[in-house]
């Protein structure tokens, strides 16, 4: 029978399995065949225990399960429960609240915040700016919303944030378009694990403020802090003070996610929080994001919102959760350290890693390298210019073992 297409051309995409889920399935099949201990499955972007089971914070789940049924099953207001909108600002900034007008709107995770920002703050066909190493869904989100992603080089020759490349690209794009949305994922960048130092954030903000001297331009900095609670202590939030007292034509939107911080990936909860020197801009933000919510997923998950509100009004519960999170933070840190140390020993070059769930190994022919690694029972995700190894999902012992094998395969594939 001839094929009939129904999907409108702009929404047609080739099928096939998601690359990450595909590699994960193959790794699990291999584990069943030869034993979990003989397979290194570094594909999963969630924190796993050493035995491969999902790490779930008991303190979070216990409180969630204690919520009254109606608090879980009822709708939440479109913009989120008022007590959630208040708590999430505290959760986001900690002791580093920027000076300015602030508004928050609930979204289904950080992903929802990305969607609303792209949709509300750029025009169809516009470029959305991010770094050359980036989380794949940034591109998907740009595409499905009729925008396109443009990139600048994330690292300079000494492995620091490439402020020159950032400046050149923002300048160029702002010559061509009236508004610019910049997606900047730090700390604990996915996929490299880079975190901008406070001085690098200062340079970013100086660059943006300079470009904002043209009053006709609108610059929206989207700070994606999805992994912040796994990136050091409260001082890792200090850079957010730089989001205060900005020129009125600069708007900062911070994406807060409950997915990693509370190991609640599937509960789909987070918020977009805007900071502006102009009160009207924050009111406009609230109104347009509320309608964007209504026009897409309607509202967020009430139970998750109530949970966050409770945590930030119950000091004991908050402390208990922070304690439990510290255990997982240490686990992650030790795994990343083991991978870094073994990479150094094996002579394997990796992107500058500071914090977070992933380490990136730049290499040529990443698909071939990933395929060959699968023959050696190591599963990682092939990116355009390297491999993403999820230290979050692999034991310290396996993190220490993998780099030597990866190095050998990369050398073999590049004919060394
Ligand atoms: C860089 C980055 N931003 C945002 C998110 C959003 O996650 P969620 O939509 O679950 O909050 C993720 C999740 O993997 C991520 O890696």
CSV table of C-alpha atoms and ligand atoms in Angstrom, one decimal:
chain,number,residue,atom,x,y,z
A,1,UNK,CA,0.0,0.0,0.0
A,2,UNK,CA,1.3,3.5,-0.8
A,3,UNK,CA,2.3,5.5,2.2
A,4,UNK,CA,0.0,8.3,3.1
A,5,UNK,CA,1.4,11.2,5.2
A,6,UNK,CA,-0.8,13.2,7.5
A,7,UNK,CA,1.7,15.0,9.6
A,8,UNK,CA,2.2,18.6,8.5
A,9,UNK,CA,5.8,19.0,7.0
A,10,UNK,CA,7.1,21.1,9.8
A,11,UNK,CA,6.3,18.4,12.3
A,12,UNK,CA,7.7,15.4,10.4
A,13,UNK,CA,10.7,13.7,11.9
A,14,UNK,CA,12.4,10.4,11.1
A,15,UNK,CA,11.4,7.6,13.5
A,16,UNK,CA,13.8,5.3,15.3
A,17,UNK,CA,14.7,4.8,18.9
A,18,UNK,CA,16.1,7.6,21.0
A,19,UNK,CA,19.8,7.2,21.0
A,20,UNK,CA,20.2,7.2,24.8
A,21,UNK,CA,17.3,4.9,25.5
A,22,UNK,CA,18.5,2.5,22.7
A,23,UNK,CA,22.0,2.2,24.2
A,24,UNK,CA,20.5,1.7,27.7
A,25,UNK,CA,18.3,-1.1,26.4
A,26,UNK,CA,21.3,-2.8,24.8
A,27,UNK,CA,23.3,-2.4,28.0
A,28,UNK,CA,20.5,-4.0,30.1
A,29,UNK,CA,20.2,-6.9,27.6
A,30,UNK,CA,24.0,-7.4,27.9
A,31,UNK,CA,23.7,-7.3,31.7
A,32,UNK,CA,21.1,-10.1,31.6
A,33,UNK,CA,23.4,-12.2,29.4
A,34,UNK,CA,26.8,-11.8,31.1
A,35,UNK,CA,26.0,-10.3,34.5
A,36,UNK,CA,25.6,-6.7,35.8
A,37,UNK,CA,29.1,-6.7,37.2
A,38,UNK,CA,30.6,-7.2,33.8
A,39,UNK,CA,28.8,-4.3,32.1
A,40,UNK,CA,29.5,-0.5,32.4
A,41,UNK,CA,26.2,1.3,31.6
A,42,UNK,CA,27.1,5.0,31.6
A,43,UNK,CA,24.1,6.1,29.5
A,44,UNK,CA,21.5,6.9,32.1
A,45,UNK,CA,21.1,10.6,33.1
A,46,UNK,CA,19.8,9.9,36.6
A,47,UNK,CA,21.6,9.1,39.8
A,48,UNK,CA,21.8,5.3,40.2
A,49,UNK,CA,23.0,3.3,43.2
A,50,UNK,CA,26.0,1.0,42.6
A,51,UNK,CA,23.7,-1.9,41.9
A,52,UNK,CA,22.1,0.0,39.0
A,53,UNK,CA,18.8,0.8,40.8
A,54,UNK,CA,17.5,4.3,40.8
A,55,UNK,CA,18.6,6.4,43.8
A,56,UNK,CA,15.4,7.7,45.4
A,57,UNK,CA,15.5,10.1,48.4
A,58,UNK,CA,13.4,8.3,51.1
A,59,UNK,CA,12.9,11.5,53.1
A,60,UNK,CA,11.2,13.1,50.0
A,61,UNK,CA,9.1,10.1,49.2
A,62,UNK,CA,8.0,9.6,52.8
A,63,UNK,CA,6.6,13.1,52.9
A,64,UNK,CA,5.1,12.9,49.4
A,65,UNK,CA,3.2,9.7,50.4
A,66,UNK,CA,2.0,11.4,53.6
A,67,UNK,CA,0.2,14.2,51.6
A,68,UNK,CA,-3.6,14.0,51.7
A,69,UNK,CA,-5.1,12.4,48.6
A,70,UNK,CA,-6.7,15.6,47.5
A,71,UNK,CA,-3.4,17.4,47.6
A,72,UNK,CA,-2.0,14.9,45.1
A,73,UNK,CA,-5.0,14.4,42.8
A,74,UNK,CA,-6.4,17.9,42.6
A,75,UNK,CA,-5.5,20.4,39.9
A,76,UNK,CA,-2.9,23.0,40.8
A,77,UNK,CA,-3.6,26.7,39.8
A,78,UNK,CA,-2.3,27.3,36.3
A,79,UNK,CA,0.6,29.4,37.6
A,80,UNK,CA,1.3,27.0,40.5
A,81,UNK,CA,0.2,27.0,44.1
A,82,UNK,CA,1.0,30.4,45.7
A,83,UNK,CA,2.9,28.8,48.5
A,84,UNK,CA,5.0,26.8,45.9
A,85,UNK,CA,5.7,30.0,43.9
A,86,UNK,CA,7.0,31.6,47.1
A,87,UNK,CA,9.0,28.5,48.2
A,88,UNK,CA,10.6,27.9,44.8
A,89,UNK,CA,12.2,31.4,44.9
A,90,UNK,CA,13.8,30.5,48.2
A,91,UNK,CA,14.8,27.1,46.9
A,92,UNK,CA,16.3,28.6,43.8
A,93,UNK,CA,18.4,31.5,45.3
A,94,UNK,CA,19.2,30.3,48.8
A,95,UNK,CA,21.0,33.2,50.5
A,96,UNK,CA,21.8,34.8,47.2
A,97,UNK,CA,18.6,36.4,46.1
A,98,UNK,CA,19.3,39.1,43.4
A,99,UNK,CA,18.0,42.6,43.9
A,100,UNK,CA,15.0,43.4,41.6
A,101,UNK,CA,11.5,42.4,40.8
A,102,UNK,CA,11.0,38.7,40.9
A,103,UNK,CA,8.1,36.5,39.7
A,104,UNK,CA,7.8,32.7,39.5
A,105,UNK,CA,5.5,30.5,37.5
A,106,UNK,CA,5.3,26.7,37.9
A,107,UNK,CA,6.3,24.5,34.9
A,108,UNK,CA,6.6,20.8,34.3
A,109,UNK,CA,10.3,20.6,35.1
A,110,UNK,CA,13.0,22.8,33.7
A,111,UNK,CA,12.0,21.5,30.2
A,112,UNK,CA,8.7,23.5,30.5
A,113,UNK,CA,10.7,26.6,31.4
A,114,UNK,CA,12.8,26.2,28.3
A,115,UNK,CA,9.7,25.8,26.2
A,116,UNK,CA,7.9,28.9,27.5
A,117,UNK,CA,11.0,31.0,27.3
A,118,UNK,CA,11.7,30.1,23.7
A,119,UNK,CA,8.0,30.6,22.8
A,120,UNK,CA,7.4,33.9,24.7
A,121,UNK,CA,10.7,35.6,24.2
A,122,UNK,CA,11.8,34.9,20.6
A,123,UNK,CA,10.2,35.3,17.2
A,124,UNK,CA,9.6,32.5,14.7
A,125,UNK,CA,12.8,31.8,12.8
A,126,UNK,CA,15.0,33.5,15.4
A,127,UNK,CA,18.3,32.1,16.5
A,128,UNK,CA,18.5,30.8,20.1
A,129,UNK,CA,22.0,30.9,21.4
A,130,UNK,CA,23.8,28.3,23.4
A,131,UNK,CA,27.3,26.7,23.6
A,132,UNK,CA,28.7,24.2,21.2
A,133,UNK,CA,28.5,21.4,23.8
A,134,UNK,CA,24.8,21.4,24.8
A,135,UNK,CA,22.0,19.2,26.0
A,136,UNK,CA,20.3,17.7,22.9
A,137,UNK,CA,16.7,18.8,23.8
A,138,UNK,CA,17.8,22.5,23.5
A,139,UNK,CA,17.9,21.8,19.8
A,140,UNK,CA,14.7,19.8,19.8
A,141,UNK,CA,12.9,22.6,21.7
A,142,UNK,CA,14.2,25.3,19.3
A,143,UNK,CA,13.1,23.2,16.3
A,144,UNK,CA,9.6,22.1,17.4
A,145,UNK,CA,8.9,25.8,18.2
A,146,UNK,CA,10.0,27.0,14.8
A,147,UNK,CA,13.3,28.5,16.0
A,148,UNK,CA,16.9,27.4,15.4
A,149,UNK,CA,19.9,26.9,17.6
A,150,UNK,CA,23.2,28.7,17.1
A,151,UNK,CA,26.3,28.0,19.1
A,152,UNK,CA,29.5,29.6,20.3
A,153,UNK,CA,32.6,27.7,21.4
A,154,UNK,CA,32.3,26.8,25.1
A,155,UNK,CA,36.0,26.5,25.9
A,156,UNK,CA,39.0,28.6,25.1
A,157,UNK,CA,42.4,27.0,24.5
A,158,UNK,CA,43.1,26.9,28.3
A,159,UNK,CA,39.8,25.1,29.0
A,160,UNK,CA,38.0,28.2,30.5
A,161,UNK,CA,34.7,29.7,29.5
A,162,UNK,CA,35.3,31.3,26.0
A,163,UNK,CA,34.1,34.8,26.7
A,164,UNK,CA,35.5,36.0,23.4
A,165,UNK,CA,33.4,33.5,21.4
A,166,UNK,CA,30.3,34.3,23.6
A,167,UNK,CA,30.8,38.1,23.0
A,168,UNK,CA,31.3,37.7,19.2
A,169,UNK,CA,28.2,35.5,18.7
A,170,UNK,CA,25.9,37.5,20.9
A,171,UNK,CA,27.0,40.7,19.1
A,172,UNK,CA,26.5,39.1,15.7
A,173,UNK,CA,23.0,37.8,16.5
A,174,UNK,CA,21.8,41.0,18.1
A,175,UNK,CA,22.8,42.8,14.9
A,176,UNK,CA,20.4,40.5,13.0
A,177,UNK,CA,17.5,40.3,15.4
A,178,UNK,CA,15.7,42.5,17.9
A,179,UNK,CA,15.6,39.9,20.7
A,180,UNK,CA,18.0,37.2,21.8
A,181,UNK,CA,17.4,34.3,24.1
A,182,UNK,CA,20.6,32.9,25.5
A,183,UNK,CA,20.5,29.4,27.1
A,184,UNK,CA,23.3,29.0,29.6
A,185,UNK,CA,23.6,25.8,31.6
A,186,UNK,CA,25.8,26.2,34.7
A,187,UNK,CA,26.8,24.9,37.2
A,188,UNK,CA,27.3,21.3,36.4
A,189,UNK,CA,26.8,21.7,32.7
A,190,UNK,CA,25.3,18.8,30.8
A,191,UNK,CA,27.2,17.2,29.1
A,192,UNK,CA,30.6,18.5,30.1
A,193,UNK,CA,30.3,19.0,33.9
A,194,UNK,CA,31.7,22.6,33.6
A,195,UNK,CA,30.7,25.2,36.1
A,196,UNK,CA,31.4,28.9,35.3
A,197,UNK,CA,33.5,30.6,38.0
A,198,UNK,CA,31.9,33.7,39.6
A,199,UNK,CA,34.5,35.8,37.7
A,200,UNK,CA,33.3,34.2,34.4
A,201,UNK,CA,29.7,34.9,35.3
A,202,UNK,CA,30.8,38.6,35.9
A,203,UNK,CA,32.3,38.7,32.4
A,204,UNK,CA,29.1,37.2,30.9
A,205,UNK,CA,26.9,39.8,32.6
A,206,UNK,CA,29.3,42.6,31.6
A,207,UNK,CA,29.1,41.5,28.0
A,208,UNK,CA,25.3,41.4,28.1
A,209,UNK,CA,25.1,44.8,29.8
A,210,UNK,CA,27.3,46.3,27.2
A,211,UNK,CA,25.1,44.9,24.4
A,212,UNK,CA,22.1,46.3,26.2
A,213,UNK,CA,23.4,49.8,25.8
A,214,UNK,CA,21.3,49.7,22.6
A,215,UNK,CA,17.8,50.4,24.1
A,216,UNK,CA,16.0,48.8,21.1
A,217,UNK,CA,17.4,45.4,21.9
A,218,UNK,CA,15.9,42.8,24.3
A,219,UNK,CA,18.2,40.3,25.8
A,220,UNK,CA,16.8,37.3,27.8
A,221,UNK,CA,19.4,35.3,29.7
A,222,UNK,CA,18.0,31.8,30.5
A,223,UNK,CA,20.1,30.4,33.4
A,224,UNK,CA,19.5,26.6,33.4
A,225,UNK,CA,20.5,25.5,37.0
A,226,UNK,CA,19.0,22.0,36.7
A,227,UNK,CA,21.9,20.4,38.6
A,228,UNK,CA,22.7,23.2,41.1
A,229,UNK,CA,22.0,21.1,44.1
A,230,UNK,CA,24.7,18.7,43.1
A,231,UNK,CA,27.3,21.4,42.6
A,232,UNK,CA,28.9,22.3,45.8
A,233,UNK,CA,27.4,24.3,48.7
A,234,UNK,CA,25.3,27.4,49.1
A,235,UNK,CA,28.2,29.5,47.7
A,236,UNK,CA,27.6,27.9,44.3
A,237,UNK,CA,24.5,30.1,44.1
A,238,UNK,CA,26.5,33.3,44.7
A,239,UNK,CA,26.6,34.1,40.9
A,240,UNK,CA,22.8,34.7,40.9
A,241,UNK,CA,23.3,37.9,42.9
A,242,UNK,CA,24.7,39.2,39.5
A,243,UNK,CA,21.1,39.0,38.1
A,244,UNK,CA,20.1,42.0,40.2
A,245,UNK,CA,20.2,45.7,39.2
A,246,UNK,CA,20.5,45.0,35.5
A,247,UNK,CA,19.6,47.3,32.6
A,248,UNK,CA,15.8,47.3,32.0
A,249,UNK,CA,16.1,45.7,28.6
A,250,UNK,CA,17.8,42.6,30.1
A,251,UNK,CA,15.6,39.9,31.6
A,252,UNK,CA,16.9,36.9,33.4
A,253,UNK,CA,14.9,33.7,33.7
A,254,UNK,CA,16.2,31.0,36.0
A,255,UNK,CA,15.0,27.5,35.3
A,256,UNK,CA,14.5,25.6,38.6
A,257,UNK,CA,13.9,21.8,38.4
A,258,UNK,CA,12.8,19.4,41.1
A,259,UNK,CA,14.0,16.4,39.0
A,260,UNK,CA,17.5,16.0,40.3
A,261,UNK,CA,17.4,18.0,43.5
A,262,UNK,CA,14.7,15.8,45.0
A,263,UNK,CA,15.2,12.7,42.7
A,264,UNK,CA,11.7,13.3,41.4
A,265,UNK,CA,12.4,13.1,37.6
A,266,UNK,CA,9.0,11.6,36.6
A,267,UNK,CA,6.9,13.9,38.8
A,268,UNK,CA,7.5,16.8,36.3
A,269,UNK,CA,7.9,19.8,38.5
A,270,UNK,CA,9.9,23.0,38.4
A,271,UNK,CA,9.5,26.7,37.8
A,272,UNK,CA,10.7,29.6,35.7
A,273,UNK,CA,11.7,32.5,37.8
A,274,UNK,CA,12.3,35.9,36.3
A,275,UNK,CA,14.3,38.8,37.6
A,276,UNK,CA,14.0,42.3,36.2
A,277,UNK,CA,14.7,45.9,37.2
A,278,UNK,CA,11.4,46.8,35.6
A,279,UNK,CA,8.3,45.8,37.5
A,280,UNK,CA,6.1,45.8,34.4
A,281,UNK,CA,8.4,43.2,32.7
A,282,UNK,CA,7.8,40.8,35.6
A,283,UNK,CA,4.1,41.3,35.5
A,284,UNK,CA,4.1,40.7,31.8
A,285,UNK,CA,6.2,37.6,32.4
A,286,UNK,CA,3.7,36.2,34.8
A,287,UNK,CA,0.7,36.9,32.5
A,288,UNK,CA,2.3,35.5,29.4
A,289,UNK,CA,3.7,32.4,31.1
A,290,UNK,CA,0.4,31.7,32.7
A,291,UNK,CA,-1.3,31.7,29.3
A,292,UNK,CA,1.5,29.7,27.8
A,293,UNK,CA,1.0,27.1,30.5
A,294,UNK,CA,-2.8,27.0,29.8
A,295,UNK,CA,-2.2,26.7,26.1
A,296,UNK,CA,0.2,23.7,26.4
A,297,UNK,CA,0.1,21.4,29.4
A,298,UNK,CA,-2.4,23.5,31.4
A,299,UNK,CA,-1.0,23.1,34.9
A,300,UNK,CA,1.8,21.4,36.8
A,301,UNK,CA,1.8,18.5,39.4
A,302,UNK,CA,0.1,19.7,42.5
A,303,UNK,CA,1.6,17.1,44.8
A,304,UNK,CA,5.1,18.0,43.9
A,305,UNK,CA,4.3,21.7,44.4
A,306,UNK,CA,2.8,21.1,47.8
A,307,UNK,CA,5.9,19.0,48.7
A,308,UNK,CA,8.3,21.8,48.0
A,309,UNK,CA,6.1,24.3,49.8
A,310,UNK,CA,6.1,22.0,52.9
A,311,UNK,CA,9.8,21.5,52.8
A,312,UNK,CA,10.4,25.2,52.9
A,313,UNK,CA,8.1,25.7,55.9
A,314,UNK,CA,9.4,22.7,57.9
A,315,UNK,CA,13.0,23.2,59.0
A,316,UNK,CA,13.3,19.6,60.2
A,317,UNK,CA,12.1,18.1,57.0
A,318,UNK,CA,14.4,20.4,55.0
A,319,UNK,CA,17.4,19.4,57.1
A,320,UNK,CA,16.5,15.7,56.8
A,321,UNK,CA,16.4,16.1,53.0
A,322,UNK,CA,19.6,18.0,52.9
A,323,UNK,CA,21.3,15.3,54.9
A,324,UNK,CA,20.2,12.6,52.6
A,325,UNK,CA,21.2,14.7,49.5
A,326,UNK,CA,24.7,15.1,51.0
A,327,UNK,CA,25.1,11.3,50.9
A,328,UNK,CA,24.3,11.2,47.2
A,329,UNK,CA,26.4,14.3,46.5
A,330,UNK,CA,29.4,12.6,48.0
A,331,UNK,CA,28.7,9.4,46.0
A,332,UNK,CA,28.6,11.4,42.8
A,333,UNK,CA,31.8,13.4,43.7
A,334,UNK,CA,33.7,10.2,44.4
A,335,UNK,CA,32.7,8.6,41.1
A,336,UNK,CA,33.7,11.7,39.1
A,337,UNK,CA,37.0,11.9,41.0
A,338,UNK,CA,37.7,8.2,40.2
A,339,UNK,CA,37.0,8.8,36.5
A,340,UNK,CA,39.1,12.0,36.4
A,341,UNK,CA,42.0,10.2,38.2
A,342,UNK,CA,41.9,7.2,35.9
A,343,UNK,CA,41.7,9.4,32.8
A,344,UNK,CA,44.8,11.3,33.9
A,345,UNK,CA,46.6,8.0,34.4
A,346,UNK,CA,45.5,6.6,31.0
A,347,UNK,CA,46.3,9.9,29.2
A,348,UNK,CA,42.6,10.3,28.2
A,349,UNK,CA,41.6,13.9,27.5
A,350,UNK,CA,38.3,15.0,29.0
A,351,UNK,CA,36.4,18.3,28.9
A,352,UNK,CA,37.1,20.5,32.0
A,353,UNK,CA,34.8,18.9,34.7
A,354,UNK,CA,33.8,20.7,37.9
A,355,UNK,CA,30.6,19.2,39.0
A,356,UNK,CA,27.6,17.2,37.9
A,357,UNK,CA,26.2,14.0,36.4
A,358,UNK,CA,28.3,13.7,33.2
A,359,UNK,CA,31.9,13.7,32.0
A,360,UNK,CA,32.6,14.3,28.3
A,361,UNK,CA,35.4,12.8,26.3
A,362,UNK,CA,36.0,14.7,23.1
A,363,UNK,CA,36.9,12.4,20.2
A,364,UNK,CA,36.7,11.8,16.5
A,365,UNK,CA,34.2,9.3,15.0
A,366,UNK,CA,32.2,9.1,18.3
A,367,UNK,CA,29.6,6.7,16.8
A,368,UNK,CA,32.3,4.2,15.8
A,369,UNK,CA,34.0,4.6,19.2
A,370,UNK,CA,30.7,4.1,21.1
A,371,UNK,CA,30.0,1.0,18.9
A,372,UNK,CA,33.4,-0.5,19.6
A,373,UNK,CA,33.1,0.2,23.3
A,374,UNK,CA,29.8,-1.7,23.3
A,375,UNK,CA,31.8,-4.7,22.1
A,376,UNK,CA,33.9,-4.3,25.2
A,377,UNK,CA,30.7,-4.0,27.4
A,378,UNK,CA,31.0,-0.2,28.0
A,379,UNK,CA,27.9,1.8,27.0
A,380,UNK,CA,28.2,5.6,26.7
A,381,UNK,CA,26.3,8.1,24.6
A,382,UNK,CA,27.9,9.3,21.3
A,383,UNK,CA,27.6,13.1,20.9
A,384,UNK,CA,28.5,15.0,17.7
A,385,UNK,CA,32.1,15.5,18.8
A,386,UNK,CA,32.6,13.1,21.7
A,387,UNK,CA,31.2,10.7,24.2
A,388,UNK,CA,29.1,11.4,27.2
A,389,UNK,CA,29.9,9.2,30.2
A,390,UNK,CA,27.3,9.4,32.9
A,391,UNK,CA,29.3,9.1,36.2
A,392,UNK,CA,25.9,9.5,38.0
A,393,UNK,CA,24.9,6.0,36.9
A,394,UNK,CA,28.1,4.0,37.4
A,395,UNK,CA,29.9,2.8,40.5
A,396,UNK,CA,33.2,4.3,41.6
A,397,UNK,CA,35.0,1.0,40.7
A,398,UNK,CA,33.6,1.0,37.2
A,399,UNK,CA,34.4,4.8,36.8
A,400,UNK,CA,38.0,3.9,37.6
A,401,UNK,CA,38.1,1.1,35.1
A,402,UNK,CA,36.5,2.7,32.0
A,403,UNK,CA,39.0,5.4,31.0
A,404,UNK,CA,41.9,3.1,30.1
A,405,UNK,CA,39.5,1.1,27.8
A,406,UNK,CA,38.0,4.2,26.3
A,407,UNK,CA,41.5,5.6,25.6
A,408,UNK,CA,42.5,2.4,23.8
A,409,UNK,CA,39.4,2.4,21.6
A,410,UNK,CA,39.8,6.1,20.7
A,411,UNK,CA,43.5,5.5,19.8
A,412,UNK,CA,42.5,2.5,17.7
A,413,UNK,CA,39.8,4.3,15.8
A,414,UNK,CA,42.1,7.3,15.1
A,415,UNK,CA,44.8,4.9,13.8
A,416,UNK,CA,47.3,5.5,16.6
B,1,LIG,C1,20.7,20.7,31.1
B,1,LIG,C2,19.4,20.3,31.5
B,1,LIG,N1,18.5,21.2,31.6
B,1,LIG,C3,17.2,21.0,32.0
B,1,LIG,C4,16.8,19.7,32.3
B,1,LIG,C5,15.4,19.5,32.6
B,1,LIG,O1,15.0,18.5,33.4
B,1,LIG,P1,13.5,18.5,33.8
B,1,LIG,O2,12.6,18.9,32.7
B,1,LIG,O3,13.3,17.1,34.2
B,1,LIG,O4,13.4,19.4,35.0
B,1,LIG,C6,17.8,18.6,32.2
B,1,LIG,C7,17.4,17.2,32.4
B,1,LIG,O5,18.1,16.3,32.1
B,1,LIG,C8,19.1,18.9,31.8
B,1,LIG,O6,20.0,18.0,31.7
